[in-house]
Structure formats: C-alpha cells, structure tokens
Short mmCIF file of C-alpha atoms and ligand atoms in Angstrom, two decimals:
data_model
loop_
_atom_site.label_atom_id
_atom_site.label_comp_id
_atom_site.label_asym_id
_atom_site.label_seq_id
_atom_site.Cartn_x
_atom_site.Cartn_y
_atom_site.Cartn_z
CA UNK N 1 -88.38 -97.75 -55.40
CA UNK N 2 -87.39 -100.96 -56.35
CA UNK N 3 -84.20 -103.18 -55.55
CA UNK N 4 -83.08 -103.19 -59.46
CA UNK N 5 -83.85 -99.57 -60.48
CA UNK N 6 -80.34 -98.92 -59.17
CA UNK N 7 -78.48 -101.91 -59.31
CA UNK N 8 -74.99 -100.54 -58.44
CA UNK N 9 -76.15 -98.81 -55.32
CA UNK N 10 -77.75 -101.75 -54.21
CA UNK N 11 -74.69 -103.80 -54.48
CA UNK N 12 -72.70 -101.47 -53.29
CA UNK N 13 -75.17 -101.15 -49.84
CA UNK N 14 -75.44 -104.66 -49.69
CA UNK N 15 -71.59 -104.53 -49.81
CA UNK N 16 -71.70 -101.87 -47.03
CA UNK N 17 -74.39 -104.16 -44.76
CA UNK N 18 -71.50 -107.53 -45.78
CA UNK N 19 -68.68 -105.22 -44.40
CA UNK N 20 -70.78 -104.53 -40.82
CA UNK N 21 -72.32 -107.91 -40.24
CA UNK N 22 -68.84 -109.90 -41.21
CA UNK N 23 -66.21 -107.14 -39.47
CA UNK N 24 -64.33 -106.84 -42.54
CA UNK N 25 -62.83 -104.15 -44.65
CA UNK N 26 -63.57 -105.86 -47.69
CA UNK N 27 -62.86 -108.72 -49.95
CA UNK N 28 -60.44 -109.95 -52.46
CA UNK N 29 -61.70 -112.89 -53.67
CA UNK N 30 -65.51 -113.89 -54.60
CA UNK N 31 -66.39 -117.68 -54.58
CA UNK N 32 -69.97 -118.63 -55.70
CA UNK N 33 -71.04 -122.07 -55.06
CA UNK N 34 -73.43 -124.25 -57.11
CA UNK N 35 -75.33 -128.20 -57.02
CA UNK N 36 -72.68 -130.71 -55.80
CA UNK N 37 -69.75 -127.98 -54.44
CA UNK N 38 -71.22 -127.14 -50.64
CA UNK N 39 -69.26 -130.19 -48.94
CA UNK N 40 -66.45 -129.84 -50.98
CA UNK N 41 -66.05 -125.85 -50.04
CA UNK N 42 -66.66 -126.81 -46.19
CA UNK N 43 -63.48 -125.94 -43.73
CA UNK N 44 -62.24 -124.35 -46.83
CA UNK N 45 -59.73 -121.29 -45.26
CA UNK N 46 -59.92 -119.61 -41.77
CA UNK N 47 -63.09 -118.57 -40.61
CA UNK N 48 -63.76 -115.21 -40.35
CA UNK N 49 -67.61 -114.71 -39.75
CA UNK N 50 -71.13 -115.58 -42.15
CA UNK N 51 -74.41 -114.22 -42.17
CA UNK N 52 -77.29 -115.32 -44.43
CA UNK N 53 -77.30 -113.47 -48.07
CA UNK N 54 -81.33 -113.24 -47.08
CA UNK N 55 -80.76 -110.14 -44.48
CA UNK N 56 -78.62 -108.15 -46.89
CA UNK N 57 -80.06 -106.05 -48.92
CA UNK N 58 -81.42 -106.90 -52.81
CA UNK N 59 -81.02 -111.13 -51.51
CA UNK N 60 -83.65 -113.54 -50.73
CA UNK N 61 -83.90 -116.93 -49.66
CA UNK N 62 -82.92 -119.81 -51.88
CA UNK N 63 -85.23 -122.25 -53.51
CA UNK N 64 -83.68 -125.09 -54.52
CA UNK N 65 -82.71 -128.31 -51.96
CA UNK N 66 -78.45 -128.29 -51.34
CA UNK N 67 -78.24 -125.07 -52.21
CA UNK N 68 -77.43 -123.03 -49.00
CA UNK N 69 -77.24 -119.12 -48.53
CA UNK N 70 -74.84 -118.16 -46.73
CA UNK N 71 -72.21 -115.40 -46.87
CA UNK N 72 -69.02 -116.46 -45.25
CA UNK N 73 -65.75 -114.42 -45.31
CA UNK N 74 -62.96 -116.54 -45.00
CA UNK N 75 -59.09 -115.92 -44.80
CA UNK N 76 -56.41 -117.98 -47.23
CA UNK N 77 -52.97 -118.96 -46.82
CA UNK N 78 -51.81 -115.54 -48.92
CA UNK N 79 -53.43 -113.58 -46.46
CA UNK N 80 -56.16 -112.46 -48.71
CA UNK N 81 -60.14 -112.51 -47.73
CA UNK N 82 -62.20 -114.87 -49.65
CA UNK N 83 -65.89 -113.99 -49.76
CA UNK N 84 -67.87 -117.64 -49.99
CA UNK N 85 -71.80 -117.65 -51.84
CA UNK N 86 -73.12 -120.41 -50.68
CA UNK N 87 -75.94 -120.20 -52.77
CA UNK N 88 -77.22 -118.23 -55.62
CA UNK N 89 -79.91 -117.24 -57.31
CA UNK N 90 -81.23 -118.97 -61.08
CA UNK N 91 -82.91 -116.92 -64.00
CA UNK N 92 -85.79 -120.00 -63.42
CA UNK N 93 -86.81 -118.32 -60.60
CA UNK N 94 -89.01 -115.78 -62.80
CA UNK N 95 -87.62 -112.61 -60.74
CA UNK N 96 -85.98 -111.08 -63.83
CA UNK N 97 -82.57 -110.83 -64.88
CA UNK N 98 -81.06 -108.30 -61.80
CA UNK N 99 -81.38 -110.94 -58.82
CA UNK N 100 -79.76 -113.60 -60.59
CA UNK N 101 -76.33 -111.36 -60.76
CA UNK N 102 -76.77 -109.01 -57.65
CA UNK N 103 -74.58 -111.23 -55.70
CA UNK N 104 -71.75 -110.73 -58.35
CA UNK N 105 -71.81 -107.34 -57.80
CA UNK N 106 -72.20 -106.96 -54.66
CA UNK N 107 -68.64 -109.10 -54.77
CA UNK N 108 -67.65 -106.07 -56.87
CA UNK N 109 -69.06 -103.40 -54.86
CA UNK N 110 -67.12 -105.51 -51.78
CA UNK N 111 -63.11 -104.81 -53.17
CA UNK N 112 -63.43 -108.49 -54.95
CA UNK N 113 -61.11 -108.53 -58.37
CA UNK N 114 -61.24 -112.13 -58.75
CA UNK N 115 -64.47 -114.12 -59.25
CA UNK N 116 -64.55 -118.10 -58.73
CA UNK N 117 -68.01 -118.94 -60.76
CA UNK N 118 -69.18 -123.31 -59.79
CA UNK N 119 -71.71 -125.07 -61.25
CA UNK N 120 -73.28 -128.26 -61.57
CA UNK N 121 -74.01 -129.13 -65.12
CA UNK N 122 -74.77 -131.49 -68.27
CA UNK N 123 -71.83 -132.68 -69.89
CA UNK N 124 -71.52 -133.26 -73.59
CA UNK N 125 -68.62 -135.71 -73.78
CA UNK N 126 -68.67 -138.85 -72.84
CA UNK N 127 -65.23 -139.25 -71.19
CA UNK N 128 -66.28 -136.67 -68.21
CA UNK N 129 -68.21 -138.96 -66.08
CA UNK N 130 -70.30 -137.24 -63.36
CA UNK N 131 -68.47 -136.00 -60.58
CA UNK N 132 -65.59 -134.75 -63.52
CA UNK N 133 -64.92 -130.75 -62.98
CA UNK N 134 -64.38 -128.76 -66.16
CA UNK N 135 -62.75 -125.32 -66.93
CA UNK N 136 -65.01 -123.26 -68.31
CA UNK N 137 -63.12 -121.75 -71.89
CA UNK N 138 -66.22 -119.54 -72.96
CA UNK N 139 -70.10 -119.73 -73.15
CA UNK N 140 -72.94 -119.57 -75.11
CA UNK N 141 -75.99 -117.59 -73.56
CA UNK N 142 -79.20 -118.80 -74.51
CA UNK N 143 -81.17 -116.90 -72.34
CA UNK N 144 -82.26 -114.65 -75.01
CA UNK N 145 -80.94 -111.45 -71.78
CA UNK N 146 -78.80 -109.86 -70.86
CA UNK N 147 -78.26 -108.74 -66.95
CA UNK N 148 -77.10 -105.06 -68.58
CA UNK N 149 -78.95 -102.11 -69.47
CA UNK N 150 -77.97 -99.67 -71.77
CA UNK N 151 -75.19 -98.71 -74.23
CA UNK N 152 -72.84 -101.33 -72.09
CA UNK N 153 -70.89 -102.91 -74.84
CA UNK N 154 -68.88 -105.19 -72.31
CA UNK N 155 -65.86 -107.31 -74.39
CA UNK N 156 -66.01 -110.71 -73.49
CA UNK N 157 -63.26 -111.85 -75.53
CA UNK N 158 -61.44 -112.99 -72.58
CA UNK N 159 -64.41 -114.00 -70.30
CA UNK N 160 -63.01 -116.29 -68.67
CA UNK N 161 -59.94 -115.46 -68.03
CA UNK N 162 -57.04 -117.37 -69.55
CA UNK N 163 -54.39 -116.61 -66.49
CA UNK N 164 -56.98 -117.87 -64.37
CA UNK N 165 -57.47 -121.08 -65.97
CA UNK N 166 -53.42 -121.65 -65.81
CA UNK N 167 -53.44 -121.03 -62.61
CA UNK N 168 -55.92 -123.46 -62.06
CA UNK N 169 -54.51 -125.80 -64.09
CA UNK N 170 -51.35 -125.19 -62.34
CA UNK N 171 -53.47 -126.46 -58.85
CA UNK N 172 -55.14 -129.60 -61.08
CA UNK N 173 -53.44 -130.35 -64.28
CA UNK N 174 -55.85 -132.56 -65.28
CA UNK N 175 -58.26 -130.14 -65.68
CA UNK N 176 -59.88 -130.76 -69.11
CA UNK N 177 -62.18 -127.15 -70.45
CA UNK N 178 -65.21 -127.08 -72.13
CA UNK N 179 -68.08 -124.32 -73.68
CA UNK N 180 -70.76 -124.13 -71.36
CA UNK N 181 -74.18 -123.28 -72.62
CA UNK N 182 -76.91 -121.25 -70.61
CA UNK N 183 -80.69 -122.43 -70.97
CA UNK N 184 -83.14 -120.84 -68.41
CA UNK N 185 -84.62 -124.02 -67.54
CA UNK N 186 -86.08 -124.95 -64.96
CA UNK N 187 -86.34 -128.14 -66.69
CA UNK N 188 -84.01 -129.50 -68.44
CA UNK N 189 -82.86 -130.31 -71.83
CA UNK N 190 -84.79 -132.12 -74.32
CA UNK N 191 -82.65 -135.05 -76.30
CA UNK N 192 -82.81 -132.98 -79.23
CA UNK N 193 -81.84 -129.58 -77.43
CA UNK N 194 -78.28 -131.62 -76.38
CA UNK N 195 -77.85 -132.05 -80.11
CA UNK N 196 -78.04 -128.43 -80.78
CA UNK N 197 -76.03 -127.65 -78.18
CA UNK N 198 -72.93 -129.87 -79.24
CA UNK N 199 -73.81 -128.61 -83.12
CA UNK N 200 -73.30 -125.00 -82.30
CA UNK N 201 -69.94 -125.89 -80.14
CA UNK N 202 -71.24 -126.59 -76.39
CA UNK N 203 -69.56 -129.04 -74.50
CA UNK N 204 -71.36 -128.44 -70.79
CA UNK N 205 -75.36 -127.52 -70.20
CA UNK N 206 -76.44 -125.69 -67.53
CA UNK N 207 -78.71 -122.94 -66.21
CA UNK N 208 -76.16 -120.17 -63.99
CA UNK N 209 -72.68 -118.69 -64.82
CA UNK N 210 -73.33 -117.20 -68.31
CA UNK N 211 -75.25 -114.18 -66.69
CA UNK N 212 -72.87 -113.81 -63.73
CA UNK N 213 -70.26 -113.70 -65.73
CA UNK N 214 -71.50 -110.97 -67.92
CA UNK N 215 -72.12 -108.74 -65.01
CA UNK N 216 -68.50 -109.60 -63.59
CA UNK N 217 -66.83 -108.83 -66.58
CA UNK N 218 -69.38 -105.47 -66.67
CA UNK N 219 -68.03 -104.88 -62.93
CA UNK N 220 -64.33 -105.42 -63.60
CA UNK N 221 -63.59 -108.65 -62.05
CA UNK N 222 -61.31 -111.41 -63.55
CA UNK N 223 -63.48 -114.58 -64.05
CA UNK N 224 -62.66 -118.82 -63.30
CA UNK N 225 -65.70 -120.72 -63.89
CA UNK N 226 -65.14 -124.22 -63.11
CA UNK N 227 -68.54 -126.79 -63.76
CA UNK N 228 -69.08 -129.70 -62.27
CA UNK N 229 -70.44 -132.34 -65.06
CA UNK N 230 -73.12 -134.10 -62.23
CA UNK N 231 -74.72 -136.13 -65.54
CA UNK N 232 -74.94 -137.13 -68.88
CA UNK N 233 -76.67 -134.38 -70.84
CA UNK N 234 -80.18 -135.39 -71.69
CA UNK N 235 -79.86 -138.40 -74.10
CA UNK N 236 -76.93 -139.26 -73.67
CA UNK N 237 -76.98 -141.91 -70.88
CA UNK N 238 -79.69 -143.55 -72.10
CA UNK N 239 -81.37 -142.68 -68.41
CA UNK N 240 -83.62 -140.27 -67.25
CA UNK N 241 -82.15 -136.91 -65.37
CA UNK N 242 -82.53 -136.59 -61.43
CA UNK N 243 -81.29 -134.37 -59.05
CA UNK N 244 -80.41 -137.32 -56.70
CA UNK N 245 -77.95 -137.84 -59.28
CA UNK N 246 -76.35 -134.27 -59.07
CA UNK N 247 -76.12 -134.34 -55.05
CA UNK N 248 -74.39 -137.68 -55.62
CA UNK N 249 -72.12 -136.58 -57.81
CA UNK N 250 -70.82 -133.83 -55.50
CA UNK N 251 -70.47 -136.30 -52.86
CA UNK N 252 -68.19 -138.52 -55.01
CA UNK N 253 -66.24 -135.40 -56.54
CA UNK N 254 -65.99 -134.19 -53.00
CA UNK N 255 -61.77 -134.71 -52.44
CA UNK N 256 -61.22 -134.06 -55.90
CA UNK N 257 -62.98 -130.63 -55.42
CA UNK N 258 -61.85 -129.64 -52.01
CA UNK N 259 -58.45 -130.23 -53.12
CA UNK N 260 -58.32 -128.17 -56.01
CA UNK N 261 -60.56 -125.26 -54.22
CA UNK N 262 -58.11 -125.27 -51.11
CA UNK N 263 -55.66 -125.04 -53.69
CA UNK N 264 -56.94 -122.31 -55.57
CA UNK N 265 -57.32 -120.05 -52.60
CA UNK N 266 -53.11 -120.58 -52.39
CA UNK N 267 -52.63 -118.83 -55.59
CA UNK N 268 -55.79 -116.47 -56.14
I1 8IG D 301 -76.74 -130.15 -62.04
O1 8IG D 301 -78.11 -131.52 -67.64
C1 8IG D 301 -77.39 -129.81 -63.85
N1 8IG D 301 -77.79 -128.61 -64.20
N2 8IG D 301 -79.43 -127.20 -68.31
N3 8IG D 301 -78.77 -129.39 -67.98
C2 8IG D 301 -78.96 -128.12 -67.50
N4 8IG D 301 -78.67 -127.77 -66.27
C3 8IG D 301 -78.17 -128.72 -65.46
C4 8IG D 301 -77.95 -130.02 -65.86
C5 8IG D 301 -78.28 -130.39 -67.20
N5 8IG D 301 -77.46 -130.71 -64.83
#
C-alpha cells in the first residue's frame, strides 16, 4: 500500500506520530515556511519540542539548500500552539501531486484551523524590491493538477481568506497584496512566460502555495499566504535569476519578517 492511496489516514497518523514525538494534544495554528523566511521565524514563540518531518509518516527529506525540515510546536502569547514547517515539499520534485500537500493536512488532521502559507517568489511590479512581503489576494494554478481526487468541488472564492489578510494588515499596514501564479518549475520563468503572467492578472511567480492551499481549503482550514518577492521576475531586472539572490533577500527582509510573524502569532 502506498503513502497516497489514503491520503487522509496518512495525515491523520502522521498527525497521531506529531502528537507523541512533540507531547502535545494538538495544534491551532499551522505555519509553513519557504526560501528567505527560516531566520526570520527563528525564536519565534515558546518552545515546545521539534522533530524532523522525515520520521513522520508520508514526509521525506528536503532537497533544496535553506530549506530545513523540521516540525516544531511552539506556544504564542494567546496561549494557542503554533505548529512551525520548516520546510516543504515542491511539485518539481516529480513525486506527484500528494507529497507536495501532505504536510497541510497533516496540519488539518493535527486540530490546526488556521494555515500561515510563506513563500519566496518573482515579483511582477516594480515597486516591491526583493526582500518586500506581499499578501497573497488569490492565485492562478498553472500546474495543470490538482492535489484532489474525485467529485471534490472545493469553493475557493475566499481562498485566502479576507479576515486573515486584515488581521495581518492590522500587524503590518503596509502590507501591499498581489495574485500569485503557480508554475511547476524547477526552473524558472522564461522573459516571455512573466509577460503572460502579468497579461492574465499575476502579480507574484512562484512554484508552492497554490496546491497547499487547495488542499487547506479541501481540509477546512482558513488560509494567509504571505510571499516574499526575493527578485525581479525573469526579465524584468535586466539580470539573470540566482538563488544567492533569494537567501539574500531573506536576510535583508529578516526584521521586517520576524516582526510581522511574531506579530501574527498575537492575533491568530
Ligand atoms: I524564490 O522568480 C523564487 N521562486 N516561479 N519564479 C518562480 N519561482 C520563484 C521565483 C521566480 N523566485
């Protein structure tokens, strides 16, 4: 039998494993992190306990350098329990469509009703210079998948939820929001793609969060999704892309995003 045939049970026994190895009831509040958030996330709450996603059940190790893979319950200032991804896995990683969400519902199958979705990402306009983080409003999946299966016609009218994005607002209020736009990569866009993608209403590239946040709204949970624009989509800077460019715009978004996580786990 395979991980995916079942993907509910799996979450829910990787869930069960999460609830042993961290000593915890269960969660509130999920928290993925992607390229350029580790630092900022670090310290972030009262430590509870972590254990790597790799020994729980339907995870494996991650691929790409600076993202980690951790699982690491934390407590906030409400009083609430704040379940930290440090890592997750991409679509590019050619393992189908059920890995790349199974650690959104395992947040589900965990208690979580709130879902905190990062990335690092292209940006389309010019005024949000890398290290800028964005609000994501809605997305575009170009994937050509979908992580469901069967007659699930899940609304996503209000993907990303509205409230949330208040409240978030409420922490930063200079939060701009933007459409973000799924590709698979692994590479990334070509000049031309970027085009496309501003022509049919993107305003932020990337390859996660689309996905996950199909499954999440499948599962129930309330979604933020807040990108971090690391570069200049493809074309746009006149430069070519790097990842040394993504890891140093974490670094220099670092207080910026601490602040306005810290300040999240206040209110969610
Ligand atoms: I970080 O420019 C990061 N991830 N698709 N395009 C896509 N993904 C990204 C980009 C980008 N930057």
């Amino acid at each position: 039998m395979n991980d995916f045939d079942d993907p509910t049970a799996t979450a829910h026994e990787a869930a069960g494993e999460l609830r042993r190895r961290l000593g915890i009831d269960g969660i509130d509040v999920g928290l993925v992190l992607g390229s350029g958030w580790a630092t900022a996330a670090e310290g972030l709450g009262e430590p509870i306990a972590e254990c790597p996603l790799a020994e729980l059940p339907g995870f494996s190790a991650p691929v790409v350098a600076g993202h980690g893979g951790q699982a690491r319950a934390v407590r906030t200032p409400a009083g609430r329990i704040a379940l930290i991804l440090t890592g997750r896995t991409h679509f590019y990683e050619g393992r189908g469509v059920a890995p790349v969400v199974h650690g959104v519902r395992t947040v589900a199958a965990a208690g979580a009703t709130r879902l905190v979705l990062t990335n690092g990402c292209g940006g389309l306009n010019p005024a949000w210079t890398p290290g800028t983080p964005v609000l994501i409003s809605d997305h575009i999946n170009l994937t050509a998948v979908s992580p469901l299966r069967g007659a699930t016609f899940v609304d996503l009218t209000d993907a990303y939820s509205h409230a949330l994005r208040t409240l978030a607002r409420g922490v930063d209020p200079g939060l701009d929001e933007g459409v973000y736009v799924q590709f698979p990569g692994p590479h990334y866009e070509t000049p031309a793609e970027v085009r496309m993608a501003r022509t049919i209403g993107g305003d932020l590239v990337g390859m996660s969060t689309a996905l996950e946040t199909i499954a999440a709204r499948e599962a129930g949970l309330e979604v933020l999704g807040i990108s971090l624009v690391t570069n200049a989509a493809a074309g746009l800077a006149g430069e070519p892309l790097s990842h040394a460019e993504v890891v140093a715009a974490g670094q220099a978004a670092v207080g910026r995003l601490r602040t306005l996580l810290a300040g999240l786990l206040e209110v969610l």
